[in-house]
Amino acid sequence: MAHYDALLVLSFGGPEGPDDVMPFLENVVRGRGVPRERLLEVAEHYQGFGGVSPINGQNRDLVEALRPVAGVPVYWGNRNWHPFGEETVRRMAGDGVRRAAVFATSAYAGYSSCRQYYEDIARISFDGGPELVKLRHYGDHPGFVAAMADHTRQALDRLKDRAGHDHARLVFTAHSIPVSMAETAGPSGGLYEAQLRRTAELVNRALGRTAPWDLVWQSRSGPPQVPWLEPDVCDHLRELDAEAAVLVPIGFVSDHMEVVYDLDTEARQVAEERGLPMERASTAGTHPAFVRMVRELMDEPEPVPCALTCCPAPKRRPAQV
């Protein structure tokens, strides 16, 4: 078994007030040539929630939930906003940490969902600092599946209580990425989408369901001439032939901005316009099965790092904001 003397929760980060929004977005898209008009458009999404993304608060909750079960000190650092990973690793070094497990708040393969976290680890590491070991993908881990199945069951129950529907269609969602990035995800390509389909199937099976389900995409950005994974969740809901729907955001581990805006705001509006009863399942968050999963990942044999050719960086990185 691998030995660690600390756990680092490494995440994306998010603004915590109106004045944070534009500096945060500029960090996210630095070097990608994203037009300022696009940043201002996305900033409005955040400002509609008081300039606060739920992701930081939910990461704090996850860290607190992990402390009693991790068996080692738990730290938290972000890529794009305070507390930055660099600051956190310096503090870990000062506390005498020598070797830490890194739990990335992204469960799947792909450049943005995996490789970029390896880049983060390389950037925030320094000579004499702690060794940082990224834990494996976990979309198929029984703890993640159990958490998502439980939250989906609760959403199905809410829909039944509110609208009397027993036969809602499950619509699993994840962050869309450029097709070119999807084709190069994993050692031989296609792993991002394949892992998500596997998770959806496992959640459906855990619920004891045999009905068909859908995997759709959300939160695309970038120039319209660049093909991204489709269908978009809103387009899908406009055409869905079902009496009711439950959105299941398996591509996310917390209810951050892509969830509360793209699903709870835009997708809900589409469903209401159609008269389609809809509920949205919670993300894994601090579900006890998900929290235990992190401890179990730490107890596994040390993962083999991905090859440098796995999930290569796109030639022109799209801004996922």
Short mmCIF file of C-alpha atoms in Angstrom, two decimals:
data_model
loop_
_atom_site.label_atom_id
_atom_site.label_comp_id
_atom_site.label_asym_id
_atom_site.label_seq_id
_atom_site.Cartn_x
_atom_site.Cartn_y
_atom_site.Cartn_z
CA MET A 1 0.00 0.00 0.00
CA ALA A 2 1.11 3.54 -0.66
CA HIS A 3 2.14 5.64 2.34
CA TYR A 4 1.14 9.29 2.66
CA ASP A 5 1.49 11.72 5.52
CA ALA A 6 -1.07 14.23 4.15
CA LEU A 7 -3.92 14.59 1.70
CA LEU A 8 -4.20 17.52 -0.72
CA VAL A 9 -7.60 18.27 -2.26
CA LEU A 10 -6.67 19.97 -5.54
CA SER A 11 -9.48 21.82 -7.29
CA PHE A 12 -10.40 24.39 -9.91
CA GLY A 13 -11.30 27.27 -7.61
CA GLY A 14 -13.93 29.95 -7.89
CA PRO A 15 -14.66 33.60 -6.99
CA GLU A 16 -16.05 34.47 -3.58
CA GLY A 17 -17.34 37.97 -4.27
CA PRO A 18 -18.16 40.39 -7.11
CA ASP A 19 -14.65 41.87 -7.21
CA ASP A 20 -13.12 38.40 -7.62
CA VAL A 21 -15.03 37.43 -10.77
CA MET A 22 -13.01 39.03 -13.55
CA PRO A 23 -9.57 38.32 -12.00
CA PHE A 24 -10.65 34.70 -11.53
CA LEU A 25 -11.83 34.38 -15.13
CA GLU A 26 -8.62 35.97 -16.40
CA ASN A 27 -6.68 33.30 -14.47
CA VAL A 28 -8.80 30.57 -16.05
CA VAL A 29 -8.22 31.68 -19.64
CA ARG A 30 -4.71 33.11 -19.36
CA GLY A 31 -2.79 32.53 -22.60
CA ARG A 32 -5.80 31.27 -24.56
CA GLY A 33 -6.78 34.45 -26.40
CA VAL A 34 -10.38 34.46 -25.19
CA PRO A 35 -12.12 37.72 -26.18
CA ARG A 36 -12.96 40.03 -23.30
CA GLU A 37 -16.56 40.11 -24.50
CA ARG A 38 -16.82 36.39 -23.75
CA LEU A 39 -15.38 36.91 -20.27
CA LEU A 40 -17.90 39.65 -19.57
CA GLU A 41 -20.70 37.35 -20.70
CA VAL A 42 -19.57 34.56 -18.36
CA ALA A 43 -19.00 37.09 -15.56
CA GLU A 44 -22.70 37.91 -15.69
CA HIS A 45 -23.46 34.29 -14.80
CA TYR A 46 -21.39 34.65 -11.64
CA GLN A 47 -22.73 38.11 -10.79
CA GLY A 48 -26.24 36.67 -10.93
CA PHE A 49 -25.21 34.63 -7.87
CA GLY A 50 -23.60 37.55 -6.04
CA GLY A 51 -20.20 36.91 -7.63
CA VAL A 52 -19.82 33.71 -5.61
CA SER A 53 -19.24 30.25 -7.05
CA PRO A 54 -20.43 27.44 -4.77
CA ILE A 55 -17.27 25.42 -5.47
CA ASN A 56 -15.05 26.91 -2.76
CA GLY A 57 -17.67 26.50 -0.05
CA GLN A 58 -18.26 22.93 -1.13
CA ASN A 59 -14.54 22.19 -1.11
CA ARG A 60 -14.34 23.51 2.45
CA ASP A 61 -17.19 21.19 3.38
CA LEU A 62 -15.41 18.26 1.70
CA VAL A 63 -12.17 18.99 3.54
CA GLU A 64 -14.03 19.07 6.88
CA ALA A 65 -15.81 15.81 6.04
CA LEU A 66 -12.47 14.18 5.15
CA ARG A 67 -10.61 15.18 8.31
CA PRO A 68 -12.14 12.48 10.56
CA VAL A 69 -11.59 9.68 8.02
CA ALA A 70 -8.39 10.55 6.13
CA GLY A 71 -6.06 9.53 8.95
CA VAL A 72 -3.65 12.32 7.95
CA PRO A 73 -3.83 16.14 7.81
CA VAL A 74 -6.02 17.40 4.96
CA TYR A 75 -5.11 20.46 2.87
CA TRP A 76 -6.84 22.26 0.03
CA GLY A 77 -5.48 24.24 -2.92
CA ASN A 78 -6.83 25.57 -6.23
CA ARG A 79 -5.63 26.17 -9.76
CA ASN A 80 -7.35 29.47 -10.40
CA TRP A 81 -8.21 31.15 -7.09
CA HIS A 82 -7.36 31.35 -3.41
CA PRO A 83 -6.12 29.28 -1.76
CA PHE A 84 -3.77 28.68 -4.68
CA GLY A 85 -2.02 25.32 -4.84
CA GLU A 86 1.39 26.98 -4.64
CA GLU A 87 0.52 28.63 -1.32
CA THR A 88 -0.89 25.40 0.09
CA VAL A 89 2.15 23.28 -0.81
CA ARG A 90 4.47 25.84 0.78
CA ARG A 91 2.39 25.57 3.96
CA MET A 92 2.50 21.78 3.77
CA ALA A 93 6.28 21.90 3.54
CA GLY A 94 6.39 24.19 6.56
CA ASP A 95 4.28 21.67 8.46
CA GLY A 96 6.78 18.93 7.69
CA VAL A 97 4.75 17.04 5.10
CA ARG A 98 6.98 14.80 3.01
CA ARG A 99 4.59 12.81 0.82
CA ALA A 100 0.98 13.65 0.07
CA ALA A 101 -1.84 12.01 -1.85
CA VAL A 102 -3.50 14.42 -4.28
CA PHE A 103 -7.25 14.08 -4.75
CA ALA A 104 -8.28 16.03 -7.86
CA THR A 105 -11.91 17.13 -7.92
CA SER A 106 -12.32 15.65 -11.39
CA ALA A 107 -13.06 11.98 -11.86
CA TYR A 108 -12.20 11.22 -15.49
CA ALA A 109 -9.53 11.11 -18.17
CA GLY A 110 -8.89 14.00 -20.53
CA TYR A 111 -6.68 17.03 -20.82
CA SER A 112 -8.73 19.43 -18.67
CA SER A 113 -10.01 16.72 -16.34
CA CYS A 114 -6.73 14.87 -15.69
CA ARG A 115 -3.58 15.94 -17.54
CA GLN A 116 -3.95 19.55 -16.42
CA TYR A 117 -3.88 18.38 -12.79
CA TYR A 118 -0.54 16.67 -13.47
CA GLU A 119 0.63 20.01 -14.87
CA ASP A 120 -0.61 21.71 -11.70
CA ILE A 121 1.32 19.25 -9.56
CA ALA A 122 4.50 19.86 -11.56
CA ARG A 123 4.03 23.63 -11.27
CA ILE A 124 3.40 23.74 -7.51
CA SER A 125 6.10 21.22 -6.59
CA PHE A 126 9.57 22.45 -5.63
CA ASP A 127 12.93 21.04 -4.54
CA GLY A 128 12.74 20.04 -0.89
CA GLY A 129 8.96 20.20 -0.90
CA PRO A 130 6.54 17.32 -0.42
CA GLU A 131 6.23 14.61 -3.05
CA LEU A 132 2.74 14.86 -4.56
CA VAL A 133 1.07 11.67 -5.85
CA LYS A 134 -2.15 12.06 -7.85
CA LEU A 135 -4.80 9.47 -7.05
CA ARG A 136 -6.48 7.56 -9.87
CA HIS A 137 -9.65 8.27 -11.84
CA TYR A 138 -12.67 7.32 -9.77
CA GLY A 139 -15.81 7.64 -11.90
CA ASP A 140 -16.38 3.88 -11.61
CA HIS A 141 -15.52 3.60 -7.91
CA PRO A 142 -18.37 2.07 -5.89
CA GLY A 143 -18.32 5.07 -3.52
CA PHE A 144 -18.86 7.58 -6.31
CA VAL A 145 -21.50 5.39 -7.94
CA ALA A 146 -23.32 4.92 -4.61
CA ALA A 147 -23.34 8.65 -3.91
CA MET A 148 -24.71 9.50 -7.34
CA ALA A 149 -27.26 6.69 -7.22
CA ASP A 150 -28.51 7.87 -3.82
CA HIS A 151 -28.83 11.48 -4.99
CA THR A 152 -30.57 10.35 -8.18
CA ARG A 153 -33.02 8.26 -6.16
CA GLN A 154 -33.82 11.31 -4.05
CA ALA A 155 -34.44 13.39 -7.19
CA LEU A 156 -36.74 10.67 -8.57
CA ASP A 157 -38.65 10.69 -5.28
CA ARG A 158 -38.99 14.47 -5.35
CA LEU A 159 -40.31 14.33 -8.89
CA LYS A 160 -42.84 11.66 -7.95
CA ASP A 161 -44.01 13.63 -4.91
CA ARG A 162 -44.26 16.89 -6.85
CA ALA A 163 -45.58 15.77 -10.21
CA GLY A 164 -46.69 12.18 -9.68
CA HIS A 165 -44.30 10.73 -12.29
CA ASP A 166 -42.93 7.21 -11.85
CA HIS A 167 -41.14 6.90 -15.19
CA ALA A 168 -38.73 9.81 -15.51
CA ARG A 169 -35.95 9.59 -18.07
CA LEU A 170 -32.45 9.79 -16.59
CA VAL A 171 -30.33 12.34 -18.45
CA PHE A 172 -26.68 12.14 -17.37
CA THR A 173 -24.64 15.29 -18.00
CA ALA A 174 -20.95 16.18 -18.17
CA HIS A 175 -18.83 19.10 -19.34
CA SER A 176 -18.56 19.15 -23.12
CA ILE A 177 -15.06 19.28 -24.58
CA PRO A 178 -13.79 19.73 -28.13
CA VAL A 179 -14.14 16.59 -30.23
CA SER A 180 -10.40 16.69 -30.92
CA MET A 181 -9.72 16.59 -27.18
CA ALA A 182 -12.19 13.75 -26.66
CA GLU A 183 -10.50 11.74 -29.42
CA THR A 184 -7.11 11.96 -27.67
CA ALA A 185 -8.33 11.35 -24.09
CA GLY A 186 -6.52 8.42 -22.51
CA PRO A 187 -3.72 6.21 -23.82
CA SER A 188 -5.54 5.32 -27.04
CA GLY A 189 -8.25 7.99 -27.24
CA GLY A 190 -11.94 8.20 -26.42
CA LEU A 191 -11.52 7.46 -22.72
CA TYR A 192 -13.33 10.56 -21.39
CA GLU A 193 -16.61 9.65 -23.05
CA ALA A 194 -16.16 5.92 -22.42
CA GLN A 195 -15.63 6.46 -18.68
CA LEU A 196 -18.70 8.69 -18.43
CA ARG A 197 -20.84 6.10 -20.20
CA ARG A 198 -19.52 3.48 -17.80
CA THR A 199 -20.44 5.65 -14.79
CA ALA A 200 -23.93 6.29 -16.17
CA GLU A 201 -24.47 2.57 -16.70
CA LEU A 202 -23.27 1.76 -13.17
CA VAL A 203 -25.53 4.39 -11.59
CA ASN A 204 -28.49 3.17 -13.61
CA ARG A 205 -27.74 -0.41 -12.54
CA ALA A 206 -27.35 0.61 -8.87
CA LEU A 207 -30.86 2.06 -9.05
CA GLY A 208 -32.18 -1.26 -10.35
CA ARG A 209 -33.33 0.38 -13.55
CA THR A 210 -33.38 -1.18 -16.99
CA ALA A 211 -34.95 1.75 -18.85
CA PRO A 212 -32.84 3.59 -21.46
CA TRP A 213 -30.88 6.64 -20.35
CA ASP A 214 -29.06 9.46 -22.12
CA LEU A 215 -25.60 11.02 -21.86
CA VAL A 216 -25.56 14.66 -22.91
CA TRP A 217 -23.18 17.59 -22.62
CA GLN A 218 -23.19 21.06 -21.15
CA SER A 219 -21.12 24.20 -20.61
CA ARG A 220 -19.41 24.33 -24.01
CA SER A 221 -17.35 27.41 -24.80
CA GLY A 222 -14.93 28.43 -27.51
CA PRO A 223 -15.46 29.48 -31.12
CA PRO A 224 -18.57 28.03 -32.80
CA GLN A 225 -16.57 26.63 -35.73
CA VAL A 226 -14.77 24.19 -33.38
CA PRO A 227 -16.82 20.98 -32.95
CA TRP A 228 -17.55 19.95 -29.36
CA LEU A 229 -19.28 16.88 -27.96
CA GLU A 230 -23.03 16.98 -28.52
CA PRO A 231 -25.96 17.03 -27.89
CA ASP A 232 -26.15 19.98 -25.56
CA VAL A 233 -28.41 19.37 -22.58
CA CYS A 234 -30.80 22.20 -23.49
CA ASP A 235 -31.11 21.01 -27.09
CA HIS A 236 -31.73 17.51 -25.80
CA LEU A 237 -34.50 18.62 -23.43
CA ARG A 238 -36.21 20.51 -26.24
CA GLU A 239 -36.55 17.25 -28.20
CA LEU A 240 -36.86 14.71 -25.39
CA ASP A 241 -39.82 12.36 -25.77
CA ALA A 242 -40.50 11.58 -22.11
CA GLU A 243 -43.09 12.37 -19.48
CA ALA A 244 -40.45 13.70 -17.05
CA ALA A 245 -36.67 13.94 -16.66
CA VAL A 246 -34.01 13.84 -13.96
CA LEU A 247 -30.69 15.49 -14.78
CA VAL A 248 -27.76 13.62 -13.21
CA PRO A 249 -24.49 15.64 -13.34
CA ILE A 250 -22.01 12.75 -13.15
CA GLY A 251 -19.32 14.90 -14.76
CA PHE A 252 -18.99 17.07 -11.63
CA VAL A 253 -18.26 16.33 -7.98
CA SER A 254 -19.71 19.56 -6.56
CA ASP A 255 -22.49 21.99 -7.43
CA HIS A 256 -20.31 24.70 -8.92
CA MET A 257 -21.24 27.36 -11.46
CA GLU A 258 -21.64 25.06 -14.46
CA VAL A 259 -24.22 23.14 -12.44
CA VAL A 260 -26.19 25.95 -10.82
CA TYR A 261 -26.29 28.08 -13.99
CA ASP A 262 -26.29 25.66 -16.91
CA LEU A 263 -28.57 23.11 -15.28
CA ASP A 264 -30.53 24.83 -12.52
CA THR A 265 -31.08 28.01 -14.55
CA GLU A 266 -30.84 27.45 -18.32
CA ALA A 267 -31.90 23.80 -18.53
CA ARG A 268 -34.69 24.30 -16.01
CA GLN A 269 -36.02 27.21 -18.05
CA VAL A 270 -36.11 25.02 -21.17
CA ALA A 271 -37.97 22.30 -19.25
CA GLU A 272 -40.49 24.79 -17.90
CA GLU A 273 -41.08 26.25 -21.36
CA ARG A 274 -41.85 22.72 -22.62
CA GLY A 275 -43.96 21.83 -19.62
CA LEU A 276 -41.55 18.98 -18.90
CA PRO A 277 -41.41 18.07 -15.19
CA MET A 278 -37.73 17.96 -14.22
CA GLU A 279 -35.53 17.50 -11.19
CA ARG A 280 -31.78 17.69 -10.86
CA ALA A 281 -29.82 15.20 -8.78
CA SER A 282 -27.20 16.60 -6.42
CA THR A 283 -23.54 16.06 -7.16
CA ALA A 284 -21.46 13.78 -4.91
CA GLY A 285 -20.55 16.65 -2.56
CA THR A 286 -20.00 15.29 0.94
CA HIS A 287 -22.06 12.14 0.60
CA PRO A 288 -20.62 9.64 3.13
CA ALA A 289 -19.92 7.04 0.43
CA PHE A 290 -17.97 9.61 -1.59
CA VAL A 291 -15.97 10.73 1.44
CA ARG A 292 -15.10 7.11 2.29
CA MET A 293 -14.07 6.61 -1.32
CA VAL A 294 -11.25 9.15 -0.96
CA ARG A 295 -9.85 7.23 2.01
CA GLU A 296 -10.13 3.99 0.05
CA LEU A 297 -8.24 5.51 -2.89
CA MET A 298 -5.44 6.44 -0.50
CA ASP A 299 -5.28 2.84 0.71
CA GLU A 300 -4.85 1.41 -2.79
CA PRO A 301 -1.42 0.61 -4.25
CA GLU A 302 0.25 3.75 -5.55
CA PRO A 303 -1.18 4.56 -9.00
CA VAL A 304 1.07 4.40 -12.03
CA PRO A 305 1.41 7.93 -13.44
CA CYS A 306 -0.08 8.50 -16.87
CA ALA A 307 2.35 8.58 -19.79
CA LEU A 308 3.25 12.04 -21.03
CA THR A 309 1.59 11.19 -24.34
CA CYS A 310 -1.73 10.51 -22.60
CA CYS A 311 -4.43 13.24 -22.91
CA PRO A 312 -2.17 15.72 -24.70
CA ALA A 313 -2.73 19.44 -24.39
CA PRO A 314 -4.77 20.89 -27.25
CA LYS A 315 -2.89 23.05 -29.73
CA ARG A 316 -5.20 25.89 -28.81
CA ARG A 317 -6.64 25.43 -25.38
CA PRO A 318 -10.37 26.16 -25.19
CA ALA A 319 -11.55 28.12 -22.21
CA GLN A 320 -13.85 26.02 -20.05
CA VAL A 321 -15.43 28.74 -17.96
#
